[in-house]
Amino acid sequence: MCAVRRERNFKTVTGGPVVGQIASEALIERLADWGVDTVFGLPGDGINGLMEGLRRHQDRIRFVLVHHEEAAAFMATAHAKATGRIGVCVATSGPGGIHLLNGLYDAKLDHMPVLAITGMQETSVLGTGYQQEVNLDKLYADVAEYDQMIYNPAQLPSVVDNAIRTAYARRGVAHITVPNDIQVADADADPWQHVAPARPPHTAPVMLQAPGRPRDEDLQKIADLLGSGEKGAILAGAGARHAREELLAVAEKLGAPIVKTLSGKACVPDDSPYTTGGIGLLGTRPSEELMEEIDTLFLVGTNFPYTKHLPAPGKVRVAQIEADPARAGGRIATEVPVVGDAKEGLQALLPLLKQRSDTSFLEKCQKRMQRWREHMAAQQDSGRDPIAPQYVVGVLDELAADDAVLTCDSGTIATWAARHWQVRGGREFFLSGNLATMAPGMPYAIGIQHAFPGRQVIAYVGDGGFAMLMAEFITAIKHQLPVKVVINNNNSLGQILWEQMVLGYPEHGVRYPEPFVDYAAIATANGAFGIKVEKAADVRSAIEQGLAYHGPALIDVNVNPDEPPLPGKVEYQQAKKFAEAFLRGQPRKATIATTLFRDKIEQFKS
Ligand SMILES: Cc1ncc(C[n+]2csc(CCOP(=O)(O)OP(=O)(O)O)c2C)c(N)n1
Ligand SMILES: [Mg+2]
């Protein structure tokens, strides 16, 4: 995945500080030497020198001006997720740096290489409580793997090399903060006497990932363990996204179904006979049932945090391929926690696996999946009023390109997308997997569209998440990006509404007062395509028009606010809590019950 290349970097490597340049140029040029071509951010008085560096080198690096720094960090994270290359964002000192944080935590928790560059007060006033003085290096101590203030131009460009190398190596965030005066100092300034034997290191912009092939004896242990079981399954995550072919080949050999985490949804196509789809609250019933029946489990490229949905302790034998030794074996007692890259590891494992002839367990899962798919298709009901959210995603799924990228927010939308957006062909799916923050969907789409200008990129978002960073739709318009935004407008923080009820209490403080907001008007008032949809009969044509439009398009669909995203397998306790919330005075009982009991009554019985 990582596109760090030795040849390219060495060709462009710069010898040292250039006379006549300012220090910011040494920093910006070094980014370009590392292959960075896009930087997302928003200027301020703390980074005017850095902006001058970007201005002078705009032929090598494009600056994408956003409306909120949090969005810039999401864009950088999405860039890393979709390209495998480091994402870069910049923000001014104090408030700008603070705004980046949520997006940077998204990168940290999903293990993405991202570099944040911030401004800092000039060195002469540091520690005096000068305006906007926030110790960003201290503030970033938790989020960043590498976190460094520049005190002297002589630190550049080596600190950039260290920052980027660390971000790639530790799969996380690096932070460089540059005081105002240093930004505009001469690049070759070396103002202080060196105290022997110190000399600033001269480094090269190069990094090669360590080989990902595990040891043969460890692979043999995996093969033996997996061969010992009668009912095996694979749980694949985001770390296996680049190993589709290998995953399918291993599943075929083992006769084992592949369960996918949501971040790993694009690992294998949803219509593959080898997958039972997602797991967890927004997963499928066949995946949940399978976890109760298996005797062996093979984790590949996943650090799936919802351990309640994994087999009970002691019930299964577990093998794993995981990139980070600190994470291997961290979720379930794992007999063989092997460290390595998913693709290289599976490739090397394949010849060691024996072909399983008894495929009865896989066939059982396939039959269940057949029923689940029918159940999902039935929910994509065009005849319902208000509009069923499942129907909207179903139509989007049908009409979108085979290589479309879907980005998604946290909320009920994640459930609808998990179940009704089908990965097929070259389709991709991205969301904030571990931070599960609201609002990244649209900035993700913008970041990805910049990296892949010709690709269909769709943000499927909630009204709550969209409203948080809706100014970024204006960013899409200003940059003439053809992103498509589909809003699941339920006029509420839907996910939390249902969570409150599952806790046994009536909802509180989760619905916005009526009327529903018209978000489409923001698009049309600013020269983009926008359409408000209030009837199911209009959904298809609205999505068709939006997808066909040559520029940014926003499709704002008022959906049923009383549609619960139920787990694939509703447990007795959950149903009981729902009932308690009803008894305690849950508002809108009648409309909720209409949806709930029409579709779900059979599940409640089980
Ligand atoms: C920044 C942030 N604030 C709050 C939450 C808690 N939260 C998770 S989902 C959700 C509701 C999101 O509402 P919306 O975007 O409209 O999606 P819906 O669930 O209605 O589909 C909330 C408040 C969060 N995950 N992130
Ligand atoms: Mg909502």
XYZ file of C-alpha atoms and ligand atoms in Angstrom:
633
model
C 0.000 0.000 0.000
C 2.661 2.449 1.056
C 3.866 4.333 -1.999
C 7.154 5.473 -0.588
C 9.663 4.956 -3.353
C 13.391 5.033 -3.191
C 14.085 6.066 -6.826
C 11.836 9.098 -6.882
C 13.048 10.442 -3.583
C 16.694 10.181 -4.397
C 16.292 11.921 -7.723
C 14.825 14.976 -6.075
C 16.821 15.035 -2.876
C 18.121 18.504 -2.075
C 21.672 19.027 -0.904
C 21.095 21.411 1.965
C 19.756 24.878 2.705
C 19.590 27.113 -0.358
C 20.912 30.658 -0.079
C 18.137 33.221 -0.504
C 15.375 30.829 0.606
C 13.347 31.171 3.779
C 13.188 28.270 6.209
C 9.564 27.518 5.259
C 10.753 26.740 1.763
C 13.160 24.126 3.076
C 10.186 22.540 4.856
C 7.771 22.720 1.912
C 10.313 21.524 -0.642
C 11.103 18.575 1.564
C 7.432 17.603 1.629
C 7.470 17.632 -2.158
C 10.625 15.486 -2.128
C 8.630 12.922 -0.172
C 5.999 12.906 -2.906
C 3.461 15.130 -1.134
C 1.442 16.949 -3.793
C -1.515 18.262 -1.782
C -1.773 20.051 1.554
C -5.127 20.792 3.193
C -5.501 23.738 5.547
C -6.497 27.227 6.509
C -4.075 30.148 7.013
C -3.699 32.456 9.993
C -1.264 34.932 11.468
C 0.659 32.030 12.968
C 1.586 30.518 9.590
C 2.000 33.406 7.177
C 5.624 32.400 6.635
C 4.610 28.796 5.889
C 2.003 30.055 3.444
C 4.751 32.028 1.705
C 6.734 28.810 1.409
C 3.680 27.142 -0.133
C 3.156 30.107 -2.471
C 6.720 29.951 -3.717
C 6.435 26.231 -4.428
C 2.877 25.998 -5.688
C 4.171 24.276 -8.820
C 5.027 21.259 -6.660
C 2.370 21.352 -3.924
C -1.259 22.326 -4.244
C -2.799 24.066 -1.249
C -6.467 23.188 -0.684
C -8.141 25.996 1.234
C -10.887 24.632 3.506
C -13.425 26.247 5.827
C -12.643 24.435 9.090
C -9.317 22.940 10.165
C -11.026 19.803 11.496
C -12.088 19.111 7.925
C -8.510 19.624 6.693
C -7.361 16.899 9.086
C -10.165 14.577 7.899
C -9.142 15.260 4.284
C -5.526 14.408 5.078
C -6.670 11.214 6.826
C -8.855 10.240 3.887
C -5.990 10.930 1.505
C -3.883 8.466 3.493
C -6.692 5.896 3.669
C -7.384 5.977 -0.057
C -3.848 6.341 -1.452
C -1.632 4.720 1.191
C 0.522 7.876 1.102
C 0.977 10.386 3.875
C -1.743 13.033 4.226
C -0.703 16.556 5.211
C -2.668 19.353 6.862
C -1.659 22.803 8.106
C -3.209 25.141 10.648
C -2.306 28.317 12.406
C -1.117 28.580 16.013
C -3.566 28.319 18.909
C -7.150 27.856 17.691
C -6.207 26.479 14.271
C -4.085 23.763 15.825
C -6.824 22.960 18.322
C -9.368 22.577 15.515
C -7.247 19.949 13.762
C -7.331 17.586 16.696
C -10.495 15.575 16.076
C -9.402 14.755 12.541
C -5.945 13.840 13.782
C -7.360 11.475 16.377
C -9.287 9.846 13.565
C -5.935 9.222 11.830
C -4.346 7.985 15.048
C -7.115 5.545 15.894
C -7.332 4.180 12.346
C -3.516 4.000 12.061
C -3.076 6.391 9.156
C 0.141 8.306 8.344
C -0.716 11.999 8.646
C 1.545 15.018 9.135
C 0.145 18.122 10.830
C 2.106 21.363 10.527
C 1.122 24.184 12.833
C 2.292 27.681 13.608
C 3.661 28.903 16.914
C 4.367 32.314 18.439
C 7.773 33.725 17.613
C 10.565 32.412 19.789
C 11.179 35.750 21.530
C 7.780 35.664 23.242
C 7.370 31.943 23.965
C 6.419 31.450 27.575
C 5.218 35.024 28.083
C 1.521 34.394 27.552
C 1.501 36.137 24.204
C -1.747 36.222 22.217
C -2.916 32.770 21.050
C -0.033 31.095 22.830
C -1.051 27.479 23.157
C 1.652 24.897 23.692
C 0.648 22.838 20.696
C 3.568 20.463 21.131
C 2.277 19.622 24.602
C -1.320 19.498 23.418
C -0.370 17.043 20.663
C 1.702 14.820 22.938
C -1.038 12.203 23.078
C -2.146 12.244 19.456
C 1.269 12.355 17.787
C 3.910 9.650 17.425
C 6.397 12.349 16.512
C 5.948 15.850 17.905
C 8.563 18.529 17.408
C 8.982 22.295 17.605
C 11.480 23.921 15.248
C 13.757 26.267 17.207
C 16.416 26.773 14.580
C 16.294 26.631 10.760
C 19.223 24.234 10.907
C 16.786 21.527 12.103
C 15.221 21.592 8.639
C 14.773 19.547 6.589
C 15.875 16.609 8.766
C 12.963 17.037 11.150
C 10.601 16.686 8.183
C 12.330 13.425 7.265
C 12.006 12.146 10.816
C 8.363 13.188 11.042
C 7.303 11.525 7.806
C 9.355 8.408 8.402
C 7.835 8.043 11.858
C 4.293 8.566 10.579
C 4.761 5.786 8.037
C 6.633 3.456 10.366
C 4.287 3.803 13.336
C 1.182 4.297 11.181
C 0.124 7.447 12.948
C 0.315 11.181 13.317
C 3.419 13.355 13.182
C 3.369 17.002 14.216
C 5.781 19.821 13.477
C 5.150 23.263 14.946
C 7.133 26.211 13.593
C 7.459 29.577 15.345
C 6.653 32.610 13.212
C 10.174 34.033 13.205
C 11.735 30.720 12.222
C 9.277 30.361 9.319
C 10.707 33.463 7.643
C 14.299 33.130 8.811
C 16.926 32.483 6.137
C 16.929 28.798 5.280
C 20.694 28.659 5.752
C 20.670 30.568 9.046
C 22.509 28.736 11.783
C 22.472 31.489 14.414
C 24.126 29.855 17.390
C 27.541 28.486 18.124
C 27.654 24.677 17.806
C 28.794 22.960 20.916
C 31.041 20.094 19.922
C 30.389 17.408 18.847
C 26.830 18.307 17.729
C 26.085 18.897 14.074
C 22.635 18.847 12.452
C 22.196 15.531 10.647
C 21.933 15.506 6.862
C 19.260 12.965 6.020
C 17.465 11.772 2.906
C 13.716 11.757 2.212
C 13.437 8.024 1.981
C 11.697 5.237 3.849
C 11.206 1.592 2.959
C 8.673 -0.489 4.814
C 10.028 -3.589 6.519
C 9.274 -6.872 4.713
C 5.830 -8.173 5.625
C 6.387 -11.897 5.110
C 6.135 -13.812 8.381
C 8.552 -16.605 9.320
C 7.901 -19.985 7.684
C 7.633 -21.822 11.002
C 4.973 -19.365 12.206
C 3.013 -19.776 8.992
C 3.185 -23.542 9.422
C 1.707 -23.137 12.912
C -1.187 -21.154 11.432
C -1.716 -23.820 8.783
C -1.721 -26.601 11.405
C -4.147 -24.741 13.655
C -6.560 -23.916 10.852
C -6.341 -27.462 9.527
C -7.290 -28.881 12.925
C -10.789 -27.383 13.018
C -14.081 -28.567 11.587
C -15.796 -25.193 11.451
C -13.467 -22.309 10.733
C -14.009 -18.670 9.842
C -11.861 -15.725 8.828
C -12.352 -12.265 10.313
C -10.809 -9.696 7.968
C -10.294 -5.998 8.636
C -8.934 -2.824 7.088
C -5.411 -4.262 7.161
C -6.504 -6.851 4.595
C -8.037 -4.416 2.106
C -5.148 -4.941 -0.301
C -5.308 -8.737 -0.013
C -8.624 -9.543 -1.719
C -7.362 -12.253 -4.018
C -5.411 -13.952 -1.231
C -8.321 -13.815 1.230
C -10.647 -15.455 -1.282
C -8.069 -18.107 -2.110
C -7.557 -18.943 1.581
C -11.327 -19.050 2.175
C -11.705 -21.408 -0.748
C -8.996 -23.739 0.523
C -10.327 -23.778 4.078
C -13.999 -23.843 3.103
C -14.324 -21.012 5.608
C -16.585 -17.954 5.393
C -15.041 -14.473 5.614
C -16.592 -12.080 8.127
C -15.694 -8.427 7.520
C -15.261 -5.588 9.970
C -16.866 -2.369 8.763
C -13.506 -0.712 8.067
C -12.582 -3.831 6.137
C -15.789 -3.885 4.096
C -13.913 -3.502 0.805
C -11.715 -6.578 1.516
C -13.896 -8.836 -0.564
C -17.045 -8.141 -2.608
C -20.330 -8.337 -0.727
C -21.802 -10.749 -3.235
C -18.928 -13.233 -2.893
C -20.123 -16.706 -1.840
C -17.285 -16.645 0.690
C -18.513 -13.778 2.826
C -21.206 -13.427 5.435
C -20.725 -9.647 5.457
C -20.263 -7.505 8.525
C -20.170 -8.201 12.231
C -21.232 -6.322 15.345
C -24.301 -4.183 15.872
C -24.454 -3.177 12.233
C -23.390 -6.535 10.849
C -25.401 -9.453 9.531
C -27.249 -12.165 11.359
C -25.301 -14.980 9.615
C -22.015 -13.476 10.894
C -23.377 -13.316 14.438
C -24.632 -16.904 14.308
C -21.400 -18.177 12.837
C -19.349 -16.732 15.699
C -21.322 -18.914 18.104
C -20.644 -22.085 16.114
C -17.032 -22.013 14.944
C -14.126 -23.915 16.468
C -11.281 -22.002 14.759
C -10.929 -18.328 13.932
C -8.342 -16.679 11.686
C -7.982 -12.905 12.221
C -6.405 -11.090 9.282
C -5.533 -7.393 9.396
C -7.986 -6.527 12.129
C -7.996 -5.151 15.614
C -11.791 -5.429 15.887
C -12.624 -3.743 19.195
C -16.125 -5.090 19.887
C -14.979 -8.217 21.674
C -18.535 -9.046 22.771
C -19.180 -10.090 19.192
C -16.218 -12.467 19.103
C -16.540 -16.087 20.302
C -16.724 -16.578 24.068
C -13.335 -17.023 25.796
C -11.877 -20.532 25.504
C -14.346 -21.710 22.861
C -12.204 -21.419 19.758
C -8.594 -21.801 18.649
C -7.328 -18.550 17.191
C -4.597 -17.671 14.677
C -3.825 -14.176 13.464
C -1.812 -12.126 10.971
C -1.405 -8.570 12.251
C 0.954 -5.801 11.101
C 1.690 -4.377 14.548
C 3.283 -6.646 17.176
C 1.780 -4.510 19.938
C -1.718 -5.288 18.691
C -1.311 -8.969 17.813
C -3.337 -11.079 20.219
C -4.888 -8.046 21.858
C -8.589 -8.909 21.512
C -8.928 -12.627 22.153
C -6.649 -15.355 23.509
C -4.604 -16.095 20.383
C -2.513 -19.238 20.072
C -0.621 -18.110 16.995
C -0.421 -14.292 16.763
C 1.841 -13.821 13.749
C 3.241 -10.407 12.843
C 3.246 -9.515 9.169
C 1.505 -7.970 6.217
C -1.861 -9.526 5.309
C -1.143 -9.903 1.604
C 2.404 -11.191 1.884
C 1.449 -13.419 4.798
C -1.534 -15.015 3.064
C 0.448 -15.510 -0.133
C 3.087 -17.430 1.797
C 0.475 -19.336 3.806
C -1.546 -20.583 0.837
C 0.762 -23.411 -0.260
C 0.845 -24.708 3.330
C -2.930 -25.094 3.612
C -4.648 -28.383 2.852
C -7.735 -28.263 0.648
C -10.799 -28.970 2.791
C -13.221 -31.372 1.163
C -16.061 -31.014 3.674
C -17.672 -27.669 2.862
C -20.916 -28.276 4.747
C -20.319 -25.448 7.248
C -19.633 -22.948 4.475
C -22.758 -24.113 2.661
C -24.844 -23.672 5.799
C -23.572 -20.087 6.086
C -24.256 -19.484 2.410
C -27.878 -20.572 2.824
C -28.291 -18.216 5.761
C -26.729 -15.430 3.717
C -29.200 -16.065 0.946
C -32.046 -15.494 3.413
C -30.308 -12.405 4.873
C -29.890 -10.876 1.413
C -33.582 -11.432 0.705
C -34.442 -9.850 4.049
C -32.274 -6.798 3.221
C -33.762 -6.488 -0.259
C -37.245 -6.504 1.271
C -36.280 -3.553 3.482
C -35.357 -1.518 0.405
C -39.053 -0.900 0.039
C -40.030 1.892 -2.342
C -43.622 1.811 -1.174
C -43.099 3.286 2.277
C -44.017 6.748 3.455
C -42.024 8.397 5.039
C -39.138 7.187 2.916
C -37.277 4.115 4.221
C -33.548 4.952 4.550
C -32.714 1.461 3.320
C -34.469 2.251 0.041
C -32.303 5.344 -0.524
C -29.052 3.400 -0.116
C -30.457 0.562 -2.210
C -31.068 2.951 -5.120
C -27.690 4.631 -4.624
C -26.057 1.209 -4.641
C -27.812 0.271 -7.857
C -26.993 3.486 -9.705
C -23.423 4.184 -8.524
C -20.406 3.197 -10.603
C -18.658 -0.139 -10.086
C -15.547 1.682 -8.931
C -17.328 4.346 -6.849
C -15.955 5.365 -3.472
C -18.488 5.722 -0.669
C -17.595 7.656 2.459
C -19.863 7.567 5.448
C -20.523 9.253 8.785
C -21.102 7.697 12.181
C -24.774 7.262 12.972
C -27.622 5.172 11.626
C -26.114 5.876 8.212
C -23.263 3.520 9.047
C -25.760 0.678 9.527
C -27.655 1.450 6.328
C -24.407 1.730 4.349
C -22.956 -1.422 5.934
C -25.969 -3.443 4.871
C -27.203 -1.842 1.661
C -24.043 -0.509 -0.043
C -22.581 -3.466 -1.888
C -18.855 -3.624 -2.476
C -18.401 -4.894 -6.013
C -15.678 -4.420 -8.614
C -13.324 -1.646 -7.530
C -15.680 -0.016 -5.055
C -14.273 1.385 -1.854
C -15.799 2.271 1.481
C -14.327 4.581 4.116
C -15.519 5.806 7.485
C -14.098 6.803 10.852
C -13.653 3.256 12.082
C -12.306 3.515 15.608
C -12.902 7.134 16.597
C -16.397 6.834 15.131
C -16.670 10.575 15.006
C -19.492 12.478 13.381
C -18.864 14.613 10.285
C -15.889 13.101 8.417
C -17.972 11.797 5.484
C -17.955 14.926 3.344
C -14.361 16.034 4.066
C -13.246 12.466 3.348
C -14.989 12.657 -0.038
C -13.288 15.973 -0.826
C -9.854 14.642 0.152
C -10.355 11.501 -1.939
C -11.747 13.372 -4.937
C -8.596 15.511 -4.991
C -6.501 12.347 -5.127
C -8.728 10.652 -7.737
C -10.252 13.424 -9.864
C -11.889 11.063 -12.351
C -13.572 8.754 -9.870
C -17.144 8.884 -8.609
C -16.878 9.829 -4.931
C -20.050 9.849 -2.840
C -20.485 11.006 0.760
C -23.457 9.345 2.448
C -24.017 11.340 5.617
C -26.458 12.117 8.408
C -28.144 15.484 8.788
C -26.362 15.889 12.149
C -22.916 15.078 10.782
C -23.435 17.123 7.631
C -24.532 20.193 9.583
C -21.347 20.074 11.686
C -19.046 20.694 8.731
C -21.490 21.767 6.035
C -19.332 24.698 4.978
C -17.093 22.125 3.362
C -19.709 21.648 0.669
C -18.778 25.202 -0.275
C -15.152 24.002 -0.368
C -16.229 21.392 -2.937
C -17.964 24.083 -4.982
C -14.976 26.460 -4.839
C -12.599 23.704 -5.917
C -15.083 22.516 -8.579
C -14.969 18.982 -7.261
C -17.707 16.673 -8.539
C -18.350 15.066 -5.143
C -21.859 13.759 -4.533
C -23.414 14.160 -1.103
C -26.480 12.155 -0.105
C -28.009 13.257 3.192
C -30.047 10.780 5.204
C -32.121 13.555 6.738
C -34.059 12.165 9.702
C -33.990 15.531 11.493
C -32.410 13.862 14.485
C -29.326 12.318 16.010
C -30.899 9.030 15.106
C -28.267 6.645 16.362
C -28.400 8.076 19.868
C -32.179 8.059 19.931
C -32.130 4.285 19.478
C -29.249 3.840 21.900
C -31.225 5.649 24.587
C -34.159 3.321 24.015
C -31.947 0.215 24.101
C -30.810 1.427 27.504
C -34.435 1.240 28.556
C -35.156 4.973 28.707
C -37.297 7.217 26.546
C -35.367 9.420 24.118
C -34.310 12.864 25.232
C -32.618 15.752 23.429
C -31.984 13.915 20.192
C -34.585 15.309 17.776
C -34.336 18.714 16.123
C -37.556 20.725 16.085
C -39.546 20.545 12.863
C -39.488 21.484 10.038
C -36.705 19.454 8.466
C -33.872 21.698 7.270
C -33.570 22.219 3.521
C -29.876 21.520 2.954
C -30.350 21.360 -0.815
C -30.940 25.110 -0.801
C -27.314 25.669 0.240
C -26.218 23.899 -2.920
C -28.570 25.602 -5.331
C -27.971 29.048 -3.837
C -24.266 28.631 -4.527
C -24.354 27.299 -8.056
C -24.203 23.557 -7.387
C -26.794 20.864 -8.017
C -29.162 20.460 -5.091
C -32.418 18.629 -4.687
C -34.761 18.019 -1.767
C -36.572 14.694 -1.822
C -39.685 14.084 0.256
C -41.369 11.203 -1.551
C -40.049 7.740 -2.309
C -41.214 8.079 -5.902
C -38.675 10.903 -6.417
C -35.621 9.169 -4.930
C -34.433 7.401 -8.061
C -34.590 10.376 -10.387
C -32.919 12.650 -7.802
C -30.004 10.264 -7.364
C -29.734 9.738 -11.114
C -29.552 13.482 -11.716
C -27.075 14.051 -8.897
C -24.731 11.291 -10.048
C -24.889 12.468 -13.657
C -24.197 16.120 -12.767
C -20.741 17.335 -13.836
C -20.026 19.220 -10.586
C -20.784 18.962 -6.880
C -24.254 17.645 -6.152
C -26.276 17.445 -2.961
C -29.279 15.173 -2.591
C -31.124 15.859 0.643
C -33.614 13.094 1.414
C -36.156 13.347 4.216
C -36.316 9.815 5.574
C -38.404 8.135 8.235
C -37.130 9.457 11.596
C -38.669 6.466 13.342
C -36.732 3.741 11.553
C -34.553 1.805 14.031
C -31.270 0.252 12.865
C -31.736 -3.048 14.624
C -28.871 -5.493 15.180
C -28.766 -8.487 12.812
C -29.761 -10.700 15.690
C -31.974 -8.956 18.221
C -31.368 -10.313 21.690
C -34.123 -10.796 24.205
C -32.554 -8.176 26.502
C -32.535 -5.559 23.760
C -36.191 -6.139 22.924
C -37.040 -5.986 26.623
C -35.264 -2.634 27.021
C -37.104 -1.259 24.031
C -40.352 -2.283 25.682
C -39.292 -0.609 28.945
C -38.600 2.645 27.129
C -42.073 2.406 25.627
C -43.588 1.903 29.087
C -41.608 4.824 30.523
C -43.151 7.239 28.041
C -41.149 7.032 24.808
C -42.580 9.712 22.491
C -43.906 8.832 19.013
C -44.643 5.286 20.135
C -47.208 4.691 17.450
C -44.977 5.585 14.505
C -41.986 3.763 15.935
C -44.053 0.654 16.495
C -45.343 0.777 12.935
C -41.823 0.465 11.583
C -40.496 -1.759 14.277
C -43.161 -4.362 14.381
C -43.978 -4.545 10.708
C -40.431 -5.487 9.763
C -38.958 -6.959 12.860
C -41.585 -9.009 14.602
C -40.101 -12.259 13.371
C -36.680 -11.327 14.674
C -38.136 -10.498 18.073
C -39.505 -14.020 18.358
C -36.078 -15.627 17.945
C -18.257 14.494 17.308
C -19.262 13.511 17.817
N -20.267 13.936 18.631
C -21.189 13.053 19.063
C -21.120 11.724 18.721
C -22.153 10.734 19.233
N -22.986 10.328 18.073
C -22.752 9.213 17.374
S -23.801 8.996 16.104
C -24.643 10.394 16.505
C -25.847 10.819 15.709
C -25.452 11.343 14.381
O -26.550 11.988 13.801
P -26.676 12.056 12.241
O -25.404 12.495 11.635
O -27.869 12.854 11.890
O -26.876 10.539 11.845
P -28.132 9.582 12.170
O -27.728 8.716 13.305
O -29.299 10.435 12.464
O -28.294 8.778 10.906
C -24.091 11.020 17.631
C -24.602 12.252 18.245
C -20.033 11.341 17.897
N -19.864 10.068 17.537
N -19.150 12.250 17.433
Mg -29.797 12.291 11.619
